Amino acid sequence: ETGVTQTPRHLVMGMTNKKSLKCEQHLGHNAMYWYKQSAKKPLELMFVYSLEERVENNSVPSRFSPECPNSSHLFLHLHTLQPEDSALYLCASSQDGGASNEKLFFGSGTQLSVL
Amino acid sequence: LAKTTQPISMDSYEGQEVNITCSHNNIATNDYITWYQQFPSQGPRFIIQGYKTKVTNEVASLFIPADRKSSTLSLPRVSLSDTAVYYCLVGDRIYNQGGKLIFGQGTELSVKP
């Protein structure tokens, strides 16, 4: 148990659906992250929030929309996705996001399949 | 940010010591070296972190030579449950406007009976 909880664990959606991924951290951290991991590929950083403010957006398509209502919760809203968006979506948190020796704490991820 | 190079895969047997070496020739003064472990369909898990010399915890040891251009993760007496992908990350911040910590391909360790 890492202190970072993601729901749902698995999600299957059509290209016209709208769904949301949820992440909650119980560690008192100030920074939260969304990563994408496609099959047999490295993790890709998508979004970073520090103290509920988005500080990083790595050229992610607008069909992915993050939301951070408070420092403990992070959402990823999905709409009109493509089959190539099928991947493991991982949420992570860290103490502040900027220190040189910070550690990332990951959730178990949401395995997304887009049909 | 420092680029890392590590073997794509390694095989071992239960009870053996496994050493995974990561090269990071352009490591910067402020960079830390951090290793993560990832099981299939799960998020990576922090294993160990160091800046120089040797660091040991209940899971692994990390050896860093004086020039810091490489590091070696040592897993003592591995078991089947140590089969996973191991990532070496080098950097001074998880993210910043100039870049971010990169999770590369990692090393896929396979432990056999």
Short mmCIF file of C-alpha atoms in Angstrom, two decimals:
data_model
loop_
_atom_site.label_atom_id
_atom_site.label_comp_id
_atom_site.label_asym_id
_atom_site.label_seq_id
_atom_site.Cartn_x
_atom_site.Cartn_y
_atom_site.Cartn_z
CA GLU A 1 0.00 0.00 0.00
CA THR A 2 1.64 3.18 -1.23
CA GLY A 3 -0.86 5.70 0.10
CA VAL A 4 -1.99 6.56 -3.44
CA THR A 5 -5.31 5.07 -4.53
CA GLN A 6 -6.57 5.01 -8.10
CA THR A 7 -10.02 4.11 -9.35
CA PRO A 8 -11.19 2.38 -11.40
CA ARG A 9 -8.58 -0.33 -11.70
CA HIS A 10 -9.77 -1.24 -15.20
CA LEU A 11 -11.81 0.74 -17.72
CA VAL A 12 -13.14 -0.09 -21.16
CA MET A 13 -14.64 2.73 -23.14
CA GLY A 14 -15.77 3.54 -26.63
CA MET A 15 -14.32 6.40 -28.60
CA THR A 16 -17.40 8.54 -28.05
CA ASN A 17 -17.63 8.00 -24.29
CA LYS A 18 -16.69 10.38 -21.53
CA LYS A 19 -15.10 8.94 -18.41
CA SER A 20 -12.95 10.10 -15.53
CA LEU A 21 -10.05 8.55 -13.67
CA LYS A 22 -9.69 9.35 -10.00
CA CYS A 23 -6.63 9.50 -7.78
CA GLU A 24 -6.43 10.14 -4.07
CA GLN A 25 -3.32 10.38 -1.92
CA HIS A 26 -3.23 10.03 1.84
CA LEU A 27 0.37 11.12 2.32
CA GLY A 28 -0.03 14.84 2.82
CA HIS A 29 1.94 15.55 -0.35
CA ASN A 30 1.71 18.80 -2.28
CA ALA A 31 2.49 17.56 -5.80
CA MET A 32 0.54 15.10 -7.92
CA TYR A 33 1.24 13.66 -11.35
CA TRP A 34 -0.37 11.77 -14.20
CA TYR A 35 1.81 9.37 -16.17
CA LYS A 36 0.93 7.25 -19.19
CA GLN A 37 2.53 3.87 -19.83
CA SER A 38 1.79 2.22 -23.15
CA ALA A 39 2.61 -1.44 -23.64
CA LYS A 40 6.35 -2.09 -23.55
CA LYS A 41 7.12 1.63 -23.46
CA PRO A 42 8.59 3.91 -20.81
CA LEU A 43 6.44 6.02 -18.58
CA GLU A 44 5.51 9.38 -20.06
CA LEU A 45 4.80 12.32 -17.81
CA MET A 46 1.52 13.97 -18.80
CA PHE A 47 0.61 16.53 -16.15
CA VAL A 48 2.00 17.91 -12.92
CA TYR A 49 0.14 19.77 -10.21
CA SER A 50 1.82 21.55 -7.36
CA LEU A 51 -0.38 22.96 -4.62
CA GLU A 52 -3.38 22.45 -6.90
CA GLU A 53 -1.87 24.53 -9.69
CA ARG A 54 -0.95 22.91 -12.98
CA VAL A 55 2.76 23.44 -13.53
CA GLU A 56 3.47 21.02 -16.35
CA ASN A 57 1.54 19.94 -19.43
CA ASN A 58 3.68 17.87 -21.74
CA SER A 59 1.95 18.49 -25.05
CA VAL A 60 -0.92 16.21 -24.13
CA PRO A 61 -3.92 16.20 -26.51
CA SER A 62 -6.93 18.15 -25.31
CA ARG A 63 -9.02 14.98 -25.12
CA PHE A 64 -7.24 14.49 -21.79
CA SER A 65 -8.29 17.08 -19.22
CA PRO A 66 -6.83 17.05 -15.70
CA GLU A 67 -8.43 18.50 -12.62
CA CYS A 68 -6.99 18.98 -9.16
CA PRO A 69 -9.66 20.26 -6.75
CA ASN A 70 -7.37 19.98 -3.72
CA SER A 71 -3.94 18.64 -2.90
CA SER A 72 -5.28 15.16 -2.10
CA HIS A 73 -7.33 14.52 -5.22
CA LEU A 74 -6.52 14.40 -8.89
CA PHE A 75 -8.77 13.55 -11.81
CA LEU A 76 -8.17 12.83 -15.46
CA HIS A 77 -11.22 13.47 -17.60
CA LEU A 78 -11.32 11.54 -20.85
CA HIS A 79 -13.41 12.24 -23.94
CA THR A 80 -13.39 11.13 -27.56
CA LEU A 81 -10.32 8.99 -27.04
CA GLN A 82 -8.56 7.00 -29.74
CA PRO A 83 -7.58 3.32 -29.64
CA GLU A 84 -3.92 4.38 -29.35
CA ASP A 85 -4.77 5.97 -26.00
CA SER A 86 -5.16 2.50 -24.53
CA ALA A 87 -2.55 2.28 -21.80
CA LEU A 88 -1.89 2.09 -18.08
CA TYR A 89 -2.52 5.48 -16.52
CA LEU A 90 -0.59 6.06 -13.35
CA CYS A 91 -1.07 8.67 -10.70
CA ALA A 92 1.78 9.63 -8.40
CA SER A 93 2.50 12.10 -5.65
CA SER A 94 5.58 13.60 -4.04
CA GLN A 95 6.23 15.88 -1.11
CA ASP A 96 6.69 19.13 -3.04
CA GLY A 97 7.66 18.31 -6.62
CA GLY A 98 10.72 20.47 -6.73
CA ALA A 99 13.31 19.13 -4.34
CA SER A 100 16.33 17.33 -5.66
CA ASN A 101 15.88 14.14 -3.70
CA GLU A 102 12.16 13.69 -3.79
CA LYS A 103 10.57 10.32 -4.21
CA LEU A 104 7.53 9.47 -6.25
CA PHE A 105 4.75 7.37 -4.77
CA PHE A 106 2.62 5.69 -7.41
CA GLY A 107 -0.84 4.24 -7.39
CA SER A 108 -1.61 0.88 -8.97
CA GLY A 109 -2.90 2.53 -12.11
CA THR A 110 -5.97 2.34 -14.30
CA GLN A 111 -5.68 -0.04 -17.25
CA LEU A 112 -7.62 1.71 -19.99
CA SER A 113 -8.83 0.06 -23.16
CA VAL A 114 -10.39 2.21 -25.88
CA LEU A 115 -12.49 0.31 -28.39
CA LEU B 1 19.07 16.18 -17.59
CA ALA B 2 21.39 13.21 -17.31
CA LYS B 3 20.69 10.39 -19.70
CA THR B 4 20.91 6.88 -18.29
CA THR B 5 21.87 3.61 -19.91
CA GLN B 6 21.09 0.24 -18.35
CA PRO B 7 20.81 -3.31 -19.69
CA ILE B 8 17.48 -4.14 -21.29
CA SER B 9 17.20 -7.49 -19.53
CA MET B 10 18.94 -9.78 -17.06
CA ASP B 11 18.37 -13.35 -15.93
CA SER B 12 19.15 -14.78 -12.53
CA TYR B 13 18.33 -17.69 -10.27
CA GLU B 14 16.81 -17.73 -6.85
CA GLY B 15 19.28 -17.10 -4.07
CA GLN B 16 21.81 -15.29 -6.25
CA GLU B 17 22.97 -11.72 -5.84
CA VAL B 18 21.98 -9.50 -8.75
CA ASN B 19 23.84 -6.35 -9.74
CA ILE B 20 22.30 -3.95 -12.23
CA THR B 21 24.58 -1.18 -13.45
CA CYS B 22 23.38 2.14 -14.78
CA SER B 23 25.60 4.55 -16.71
CA HIS B 24 25.01 8.29 -16.42
CA ASN B 25 28.10 9.99 -17.81
CA ASN B 26 26.73 13.54 -17.77
CA ILE B 27 25.39 13.51 -14.24
CA ALA B 28 25.25 17.01 -12.75
CA THR B 29 26.43 18.17 -9.36
CA ASN B 30 22.93 18.43 -7.89
CA ASP B 31 21.63 15.16 -9.32
CA TYR B 32 20.52 12.26 -7.16
CA ILE B 33 20.38 8.66 -8.34
CA THR B 34 17.11 6.87 -7.67
CA TRP B 35 15.97 3.35 -8.45
CA TYR B 36 12.40 2.17 -8.83
CA GLN B 37 10.91 -1.31 -9.21
CA GLN B 38 7.81 -2.04 -11.28
CA PHE B 39 5.72 -5.18 -11.42
CA PRO B 40 3.37 -5.79 -14.37
CA SER B 41 0.22 -3.67 -14.32
CA GLN B 42 1.35 -1.77 -11.23
CA GLY B 43 2.97 1.57 -10.58
CA PRO B 44 6.70 1.82 -9.92
CA ARG B 45 7.85 1.56 -6.33
CA PHE B 46 10.78 3.45 -4.84
CA ILE B 47 13.66 1.15 -3.89
CA ILE B 48 16.67 3.24 -3.00
CA GLN B 49 18.29 6.61 -3.56
CA GLY B 50 21.81 7.91 -3.21
CA TYR B 51 24.15 10.75 -4.01
CA LYS B 52 27.60 9.22 -3.54
CA THR B 53 29.42 6.21 -2.03
CA LYS B 54 27.20 3.44 -0.71
CA VAL B 55 23.64 3.35 0.52
CA THR B 56 21.95 0.30 2.01
CA ASN B 57 18.40 -0.36 3.14
CA GLU B 58 16.34 -3.43 3.91
CA VAL B 59 15.74 -4.12 0.23
CA ALA B 60 18.92 -3.29 -1.67
CA SER B 61 22.29 -1.59 -1.78
CA LEU B 62 23.38 1.18 -4.10
CA PHE B 63 27.03 1.61 -4.99
CA ILE B 64 28.18 4.90 -6.49
CA PRO B 65 31.83 5.43 -7.44
CA ALA B 66 33.63 8.67 -6.75
CA ASP B 67 33.09 10.07 -10.27
CA ARG B 68 29.36 9.30 -10.03
CA LYS B 69 29.22 8.43 -13.73
CA SER B 70 27.62 5.10 -12.98
CA SER B 71 25.78 3.33 -10.19
CA THR B 72 25.05 -0.27 -9.33
CA LEU B 73 21.89 -1.57 -7.71
CA SER B 74 22.60 -4.73 -5.76
CA LEU B 75 19.80 -7.11 -4.80
CA PRO B 76 20.98 -9.77 -2.33
CA ARG B 77 19.65 -13.31 -2.61
CA VAL B 78 16.86 -12.67 -5.10
CA SER B 79 13.62 -14.62 -5.09
CA LEU B 80 10.97 -15.20 -7.74
CA SER B 81 9.08 -12.18 -6.42
CA ASP B 82 11.96 -9.92 -7.44
CA THR B 83 11.07 -10.48 -11.10
CA ALA B 84 10.26 -6.97 -12.25
CA VAL B 85 11.49 -4.01 -14.26
CA TYR B 86 14.08 -1.83 -12.52
CA TYR B 87 14.49 1.82 -13.47
CA CYS B 88 17.49 4.04 -12.81
CA LEU B 89 16.67 7.75 -12.70
CA VAL B 90 19.12 10.59 -12.43
CA GLY B 91 18.14 14.20 -11.92
CA ASP B 92 17.75 17.08 -9.58
CA ARG B 93 14.01 17.57 -9.83
CA ILE B 94 11.04 15.43 -10.71
CA TYR B 95 9.99 18.17 -13.08
CA ASN B 96 10.83 21.72 -14.02
CA GLN B 97 10.38 23.92 -17.02
CA GLY B 98 13.63 22.73 -18.47
CA GLY B 99 12.91 19.06 -18.24
CA LYS B 100 11.90 16.22 -16.04
CA LEU B 101 13.06 12.94 -14.64
CA ILE B 102 12.97 10.34 -17.38
CA PHE B 103 11.86 6.78 -16.89
CA GLY B 104 13.79 4.93 -19.58
CA GLN B 105 13.25 1.38 -20.76
CA GLY B 106 14.51 -0.02 -17.48
CA THR B 107 16.05 -3.43 -16.89
CA GLU B 108 13.71 -6.39 -17.01
CA LEU B 109 14.97 -8.84 -14.38
CA SER B 110 13.79 -12.41 -14.63
CA VAL B 111 14.45 -14.66 -11.62
CA LYS B 112 14.18 -18.38 -12.27
CA PRO B 113 13.76 -21.26 -9.80
#
